[in-house]
């Protein structure tokens, strides 16, 4: 993530504070992206194991529990995050 | 996250493998949720600092860069994740 973007303030002290906060957000974004990628890989492994043993590809009760967990922790915005993570577990990445 | 949910297979070996994978996914979900909550808190601090110094509440170039980062790393599913994280940074949590 570029550090050259405007902080949205002309005040030097506030600017320095915002840049420091942004560094922390950049680290959190890397953590989230890395966890999402790893999550997707494991989901694919689960799907393959289950299919190879003659089971179902998805377990809806488990998906619903995950959706509720994200909603409970993050509020309404947790729902699109959980849905996208579940979709990543079915889709392209990690195949 | 409950560990009593069906793994979707009747094969004992596959079942044990799936339960172990799920444990790792549960840890990743805790990591993602915790990072999303912290991210939201910092976003609010940034918004407050910027407003207090007479700057704008949002910096759209920065939001667009974050959106592109998630899309580049995760594909199309990165977009709803980034949008929800950005919304969390404007909204309720951490206020």
PDB file of C-alpha atoms in Angstrom:
ATOM      1  CA  UNK A   1       0.000   0.000   0.000  1.00  0.00           C
ATOM      2  CA  UNK A   2       1.488   3.352  -1.065  1.00  0.00           C
ATOM      3  CA  UNK A   3       2.446   5.731   1.711  1.00  0.00           C
ATOM      4  CA  UNK A   4       2.289   8.728  -0.607  1.00  0.00           C
ATOM      5  CA  UNK A   5      -1.453   9.190  -0.407  1.00  0.00           C
ATOM      6  CA  UNK A   6      -2.756  12.367   1.186  1.00  0.00           C
ATOM      7  CA  UNK A   7      -3.779  12.003   4.810  1.00  0.00           C
ATOM      8  CA  UNK A   8      -6.612  14.487   4.185  1.00  0.00           C
ATOM      9  CA  UNK A   9      -5.239  17.096   6.601  1.00  0.00           C
ATOM     10  CA  UNK A  10      -2.736  19.957   6.265  1.00  0.00           C
ATOM     11  CA  UNK A  11      -1.812  19.900   9.955  1.00  0.00           C
ATOM     12  CA  UNK A  12       1.693  18.322  10.278  1.00  0.00           C
ATOM     13  CA  UNK A  13       1.112  16.739  13.704  1.00  0.00           C
ATOM     14  CA  UNK A  14      -2.218  15.241  12.687  1.00  0.00           C
ATOM     15  CA  UNK A  15      -0.673  14.133   9.418  1.00  0.00           C
ATOM     16  CA  UNK A  16       2.071  12.202  11.256  1.00  0.00           C
ATOM     17  CA  UNK A  17      -0.511  10.607  13.560  1.00  0.00           C
ATOM     18  CA  UNK A  18      -2.675   9.541  10.626  1.00  0.00           C
ATOM     19  CA  UNK A  19       0.293   8.063   8.776  1.00  0.00           C
ATOM     20  CA  UNK A  20       1.183   5.995  11.873  1.00  0.00           C
ATOM     21  CA  UNK A  21      -2.408   4.740  12.174  1.00  0.00           C
ATOM     22  CA  UNK A  22      -2.379   3.864   8.490  1.00  0.00           C
ATOM     23  CA  UNK A  23       0.715   1.740   8.946  1.00  0.00           C
ATOM     24  CA  UNK A  24      -1.156  -0.281  11.532  1.00  0.00           C
ATOM     25  CA  UNK A  25      -4.162  -0.626   9.208  1.00  0.00           C
ATOM     26  CA  UNK A  26      -1.857  -1.796   6.406  1.00  0.00           C
ATOM     27  CA  UNK A  27      -0.525  -4.525   8.699  1.00  0.00           C
ATOM     28  CA  UNK A  28      -4.069  -5.560   9.652  1.00  0.00           C
ATOM     29  CA  UNK A  29      -5.026  -5.692   5.967  1.00  0.00           C
ATOM     30  CA  UNK A  30      -2.081  -7.986   5.294  1.00  0.00           C
ATOM     31  CA  UNK A  31      -3.154 -10.172   8.224  1.00  0.00           C
ATOM     32  CA  UNK A  32      -6.747 -10.342   6.984  1.00  0.00           C
ATOM     33  CA  UNK A  33      -5.735 -11.110   3.385  1.00  0.00           C
ATOM     34  CA  UNK A  34      -3.256 -13.774   4.443  1.00  0.00           C
ATOM     35  CA  UNK A  35      -5.807 -15.405   6.762  1.00  0.00           C
ATOM     36  CA  UNK A  36      -8.468 -15.278   4.020  1.00  0.00           C
ATOM     37  CA  UNK A  37      -6.124 -16.988   1.546  1.00  0.00           C
ATOM     38  CA  UNK A  38      -5.145 -19.691   4.020  1.00  0.00           C
ATOM     39  CA  UNK A  39      -8.795 -20.140   4.994  1.00  0.00           C
ATOM     40  CA  UNK A  40      -9.673 -20.673   1.340  1.00  0.00           C
ATOM     41  CA  UNK A  41      -6.945 -23.291   0.921  1.00  0.00           C
ATOM     42  CA  UNK A  42      -8.117 -25.258   3.944  1.00  0.00           C
ATOM     43  CA  UNK A  43     -11.744 -25.058   2.842  1.00  0.00           C
ATOM     44  CA  UNK A  44     -10.761 -26.642  -0.450  1.00  0.00           C
ATOM     45  CA  UNK A  45      -8.902 -29.393   1.390  1.00  0.00           C
ATOM     46  CA  UNK A  46     -12.006 -30.068   3.467  1.00  0.00           C
ATOM     47  CA  UNK A  47     -14.228 -30.171   0.388  1.00  0.00           C
ATOM     48  CA  UNK A  48     -11.884 -32.610  -1.312  1.00  0.00           C
ATOM     49  CA  UNK A  49     -11.593 -34.870   1.737  1.00  0.00           C
ATOM     50  CA  UNK A  50     -15.343 -34.925   2.149  1.00  0.00           C
ATOM     51  CA  UNK A  51     -16.032 -35.635  -1.520  1.00  0.00           C
ATOM     52  CA  UNK A  52     -13.358 -38.366  -1.669  1.00  0.00           C
ATOM     53  CA  UNK A  53     -15.043 -40.135   1.244  1.00  0.00           C
ATOM     54  CA  UNK A  54     -18.418 -39.948  -0.445  1.00  0.00           C
ATOM     55  CA  UNK A  55     -19.766 -37.102   1.675  1.00  0.00           C
ATOM     56  CA  UNK A  56     -21.494 -33.892   0.656  1.00  0.00           C
ATOM     57  CA  UNK A  57     -19.500 -30.994  -0.829  1.00  0.00           C
ATOM     58  CA  UNK A  58     -20.949 -28.412   1.565  1.00  0.00           C
ATOM     59  CA  UNK A  59     -22.351 -28.582   5.086  1.00  0.00           C
ATOM     60  CA  UNK A  60     -24.924 -25.816   5.318  1.00  0.00           C
ATOM     61  CA  UNK A  61     -25.268 -25.947   9.104  1.00  0.00           C
ATOM     62  CA  UNK A  62     -21.559 -25.177   9.399  1.00  0.00           C
ATOM     63  CA  UNK A  63     -21.798 -22.294   6.887  1.00  0.00           C
ATOM     64  CA  UNK A  64     -24.770 -20.835   8.758  1.00  0.00           C
ATOM     65  CA  UNK A  65     -22.881 -21.037  12.067  1.00  0.00           C
ATOM     66  CA  UNK A  66     -19.931 -19.152  10.524  1.00  0.00           C
ATOM     67  CA  UNK A  67     -22.234 -16.500   9.089  1.00  0.00           C
ATOM     68  CA  UNK A  68     -23.834 -15.989  12.503  1.00  0.00           C
ATOM     69  CA  UNK A  69     -20.420 -15.783  14.161  1.00  0.00           C
ATOM     70  CA  UNK A  70     -19.328 -12.933  11.865  1.00  0.00           C
ATOM     71  CA  UNK A  71     -22.659 -11.121  12.270  1.00  0.00           C
ATOM     72  CA  UNK A  72     -22.529 -11.432  16.050  1.00  0.00           C
ATOM     73  CA  UNK A  73     -18.954 -10.114  16.201  1.00  0.00           C
ATOM     74  CA  UNK A  74     -19.062  -7.384  13.553  1.00  0.00           C
ATOM     75  CA  UNK A  75     -22.719  -6.492  13.074  1.00  0.00           C
ATOM     76  CA  UNK A  76     -24.392  -6.334   9.637  1.00  0.00           C
ATOM     77  CA  UNK A  77     -21.049  -5.816   7.874  1.00  0.00           C
ATOM     78  CA  UNK A  78     -19.990  -9.227   9.137  1.00  0.00           C
ATOM     79  CA  UNK A  79     -22.461 -10.864   6.735  1.00  0.00           C
ATOM     80  CA  UNK A  80     -20.854  -9.842   3.403  1.00  0.00           C
ATOM     81  CA  UNK A  81     -17.422 -10.659   4.863  1.00  0.00           C
ATOM     82  CA  UNK A  82     -18.525 -14.175   5.893  1.00  0.00           C
ATOM     83  CA  UNK A  83     -20.328 -14.739   2.586  1.00  0.00           C
ATOM     84  CA  UNK A  84     -17.231 -13.739   0.617  1.00  0.00           C
ATOM     85  CA  UNK A  85     -15.001 -15.973   2.769  1.00  0.00           C
ATOM     86  CA  UNK A  86     -17.370 -18.922   2.299  1.00  0.00           C
ATOM     87  CA  UNK A  87     -17.436 -18.251  -1.441  1.00  0.00           C
ATOM     88  CA  UNK A  88     -13.614 -18.201  -1.482  1.00  0.00           C
ATOM     89  CA  UNK A  89     -13.722 -21.632   0.155  1.00  0.00           C
ATOM     90  CA  UNK A  90     -15.740 -23.003  -2.747  1.00  0.00           C
ATOM     91  CA  UNK A  91     -14.160 -21.139  -5.637  1.00  0.00           C
ATOM     92  CA  UNK A  92     -10.983 -20.423  -7.507  1.00  0.00           C
ATOM     93  CA  UNK A  93      -8.218 -19.713  -4.945  1.00  0.00           C
ATOM     94  CA  UNK A  94      -6.318 -22.722  -3.644  1.00  0.00           C
ATOM     95  CA  UNK A  95      -7.679 -25.126  -6.236  1.00  0.00           C
TER      96      UNK A  95
ATOM     97  CA  UNK B   1     -17.773 -22.209  17.021  1.00  0.00           C
ATOM     98  CA  UNK B   2     -19.427 -25.512  17.964  1.00  0.00           C
ATOM     99  CA  UNK B   3     -17.431 -28.659  17.268  1.00  0.00           C
ATOM    100  CA  UNK B   4     -20.536 -30.838  17.275  1.00  0.00           C
ATOM    101  CA  UNK B   5     -21.560 -30.066  13.708  1.00  0.00           C
ATOM    102  CA  UNK B   6     -21.529 -32.922  11.207  1.00  0.00           C
ATOM    103  CA  UNK B   7     -18.412 -33.069   9.058  1.00  0.00           C
ATOM    104  CA  UNK B   8     -20.577 -34.277   6.139  1.00  0.00           C
ATOM    105  CA  UNK B   9     -18.877 -37.677   5.896  1.00  0.00           C
ATOM    106  CA  UNK B  10     -19.407 -41.034   7.601  1.00  0.00           C
ATOM    107  CA  UNK B  11     -15.792 -42.149   7.115  1.00  0.00           C
ATOM    108  CA  UNK B  12     -14.032 -41.937  10.531  1.00  0.00           C
ATOM    109  CA  UNK B  13     -10.572 -41.064   9.137  1.00  0.00           C
ATOM    110  CA  UNK B  14     -11.936 -38.361   6.855  1.00  0.00           C
ATOM    111  CA  UNK B  15     -14.092 -37.098   9.691  1.00  0.00           C
ATOM    112  CA  UNK B  16     -11.027 -36.670  11.957  1.00  0.00           C
ATOM    113  CA  UNK B  17      -9.153 -34.881   9.158  1.00  0.00           C
ATOM    114  CA  UNK B  18     -12.058 -32.511   8.536  1.00  0.00           C
ATOM    115  CA  UNK B  19     -12.413 -31.735  12.243  1.00  0.00           C
ATOM    116  CA  UNK B  20      -8.690 -30.848  12.400  1.00  0.00           C
ATOM    117  CA  UNK B  21      -9.010 -28.570   9.353  1.00  0.00           C
ATOM    118  CA  UNK B  22     -12.040 -26.926  10.920  1.00  0.00           C
ATOM    119  CA  UNK B  23     -10.053 -26.130  14.044  1.00  0.00           C
ATOM    120  CA  UNK B  24      -7.587 -24.238  11.882  1.00  0.00           C
ATOM    121  CA  UNK B  25     -10.401 -22.400  10.095  1.00  0.00           C
ATOM    122  CA  UNK B  26     -11.898 -21.464  13.466  1.00  0.00           C
ATOM    123  CA  UNK B  27      -8.559 -19.919  14.461  1.00  0.00           C
ATOM    124  CA  UNK B  28      -8.350 -18.020  11.168  1.00  0.00           C
ATOM    125  CA  UNK B  29     -11.902 -16.729  11.678  1.00  0.00           C
ATOM    126  CA  UNK B  30     -10.935 -15.449  15.120  1.00  0.00           C
ATOM    127  CA  UNK B  31      -7.870 -13.772  13.589  1.00  0.00           C
ATOM    128  CA  UNK B  32      -9.935 -12.134  10.830  1.00  0.00           C
ATOM    129  CA  UNK B  33     -12.644 -10.944  13.221  1.00  0.00           C
ATOM    130  CA  UNK B  34     -10.126  -9.568  15.699  1.00  0.00           C
ATOM    131  CA  UNK B  35      -8.211  -7.757  12.930  1.00  0.00           C
ATOM    132  CA  UNK B  36     -11.456  -6.355  11.493  1.00  0.00           C
ATOM    133  CA  UNK B  37     -12.479  -4.994  14.908  1.00  0.00           C
ATOM    134  CA  UNK B  38      -9.082  -3.412  15.529  1.00  0.00           C
ATOM    135  CA  UNK B  39      -9.072  -2.030  11.981  1.00  0.00           C
ATOM    136  CA  UNK B  40     -12.437  -0.399  12.628  1.00  0.00           C
ATOM    137  CA  UNK B  41     -11.197   1.200  15.854  1.00  0.00           C
ATOM    138  CA  UNK B  42      -8.136   2.684  14.154  1.00  0.00           C
ATOM    139  CA  UNK B  43     -10.220   3.937  11.227  1.00  0.00           C
ATOM    140  CA  UNK B  44     -12.385   5.835  13.675  1.00  0.00           C
ATOM    141  CA  UNK B  45      -9.303   7.323  15.336  1.00  0.00           C
ATOM    142  CA  UNK B  46      -8.057   8.455  11.929  1.00  0.00           C
ATOM    143  CA  UNK B  47     -11.411   9.992  11.060  1.00  0.00           C
ATOM    144  CA  UNK B  48     -11.507  11.861  14.364  1.00  0.00           C
ATOM    145  CA  UNK B  49      -7.925  13.125  14.038  1.00  0.00           C
ATOM    146  CA  UNK B  50      -8.571  14.310  10.514  1.00  0.00           C
ATOM    147  CA  UNK B  51     -11.848  16.018  11.371  1.00  0.00           C
ATOM    148  CA  UNK B  52     -10.347  17.684  14.458  1.00  0.00           C
ATOM    149  CA  UNK B  53      -7.597  19.165  12.303  1.00  0.00           C
ATOM    150  CA  UNK B  54     -10.102  20.519   9.814  1.00  0.00           C
ATOM    151  CA  UNK B  55      -9.513  17.853   7.174  1.00  0.00           C
ATOM    152  CA  UNK B  56     -11.962  15.701   5.277  1.00  0.00           C
ATOM    153  CA  UNK B  57     -13.690  12.744   6.946  1.00  0.00           C
ATOM    154  CA  UNK B  58     -12.798  10.310   4.176  1.00  0.00           C
ATOM    155  CA  UNK B  59      -9.956  10.112   1.670  1.00  0.00           C
ATOM    156  CA  UNK B  60     -11.386   8.360  -1.363  1.00  0.00           C
ATOM    157  CA  UNK B  61      -8.014   7.714  -3.045  1.00  0.00           C
ATOM    158  CA  UNK B  62      -6.972   5.721   0.022  1.00  0.00           C
ATOM    159  CA  UNK B  63     -10.250   3.755   0.063  1.00  0.00           C
ATOM    160  CA  UNK B  64      -9.870   2.957  -3.644  1.00  0.00           C
ATOM    161  CA  UNK B  65      -6.295   1.750  -3.093  1.00  0.00           C
ATOM    162  CA  UNK B  66      -7.493  -0.574  -0.301  1.00  0.00           C
ATOM    163  CA  UNK B  67     -10.302  -1.909  -2.493  1.00  0.00           C
ATOM    164  CA  UNK B  68      -7.833  -2.654  -5.286  1.00  0.00           C
ATOM    165  CA  UNK B  69      -5.455  -4.348  -2.853  1.00  0.00           C
ATOM    166  CA  UNK B  70      -8.159  -6.766  -1.683  1.00  0.00           C
ATOM    167  CA  UNK B  71      -9.324  -7.428  -5.253  1.00  0.00           C
ATOM    168  CA  UNK B  72      -5.761  -8.076  -6.449  1.00  0.00           C
ATOM    169  CA  UNK B  73      -5.063 -10.480  -3.575  1.00  0.00           C
ATOM    170  CA  UNK B  74      -8.386 -12.334  -3.351  1.00  0.00           C
ATOM    171  CA  UNK B  75     -10.134 -11.842  -6.690  1.00  0.00           C
ATOM    172  CA  UNK B  76     -13.749 -10.637  -6.999  1.00  0.00           C
ATOM    173  CA  UNK B  77     -14.582 -11.799  -3.446  1.00  0.00           C
ATOM    174  CA  UNK B  78     -12.029  -9.293  -2.174  1.00  0.00           C
ATOM    175  CA  UNK B  79     -14.350  -6.437  -3.141  1.00  0.00           C
ATOM    176  CA  UNK B  80     -17.240  -7.130  -0.721  1.00  0.00           C
ATOM    177  CA  UNK B  81     -14.701  -7.850   2.041  1.00  0.00           C
ATOM    178  CA  UNK B  82     -12.934  -4.511   1.485  1.00  0.00           C
ATOM    179  CA  UNK B  83     -16.228  -2.625   1.188  1.00  0.00           C
ATOM    180  CA  UNK B  84     -17.466  -4.103   4.463  1.00  0.00           C
ATOM    181  CA  UNK B  85     -14.171  -3.291   6.216  1.00  0.00           C
ATOM    182  CA  UNK B  86     -14.296   0.291   4.932  1.00  0.00           C
ATOM    183  CA  UNK B  87     -17.903   0.570   6.077  1.00  0.00           C
ATOM    184  CA  UNK B  88     -16.893  -0.730   9.527  1.00  0.00           C
ATOM    185  CA  UNK B  89     -14.322   2.077   9.623  1.00  0.00           C
ATOM    186  CA  UNK B  90     -17.038   4.667   9.151  1.00  0.00           C
ATOM    187  CA  UNK B  91     -19.816   3.115  11.216  1.00  0.00           C
ATOM    188  CA  UNK B  92     -20.843   1.827  14.574  1.00  0.00           C
ATOM    189  CA  UNK B  93     -17.997  -0.311  15.985  1.00  0.00           C
ATOM    190  CA  UNK B  94     -15.319   1.541  17.928  1.00  0.00           C
ATOM    191  CA  UNK B  95     -17.327   4.738  18.183  1.00  0.00           C
TER     192      UNK B  95
END
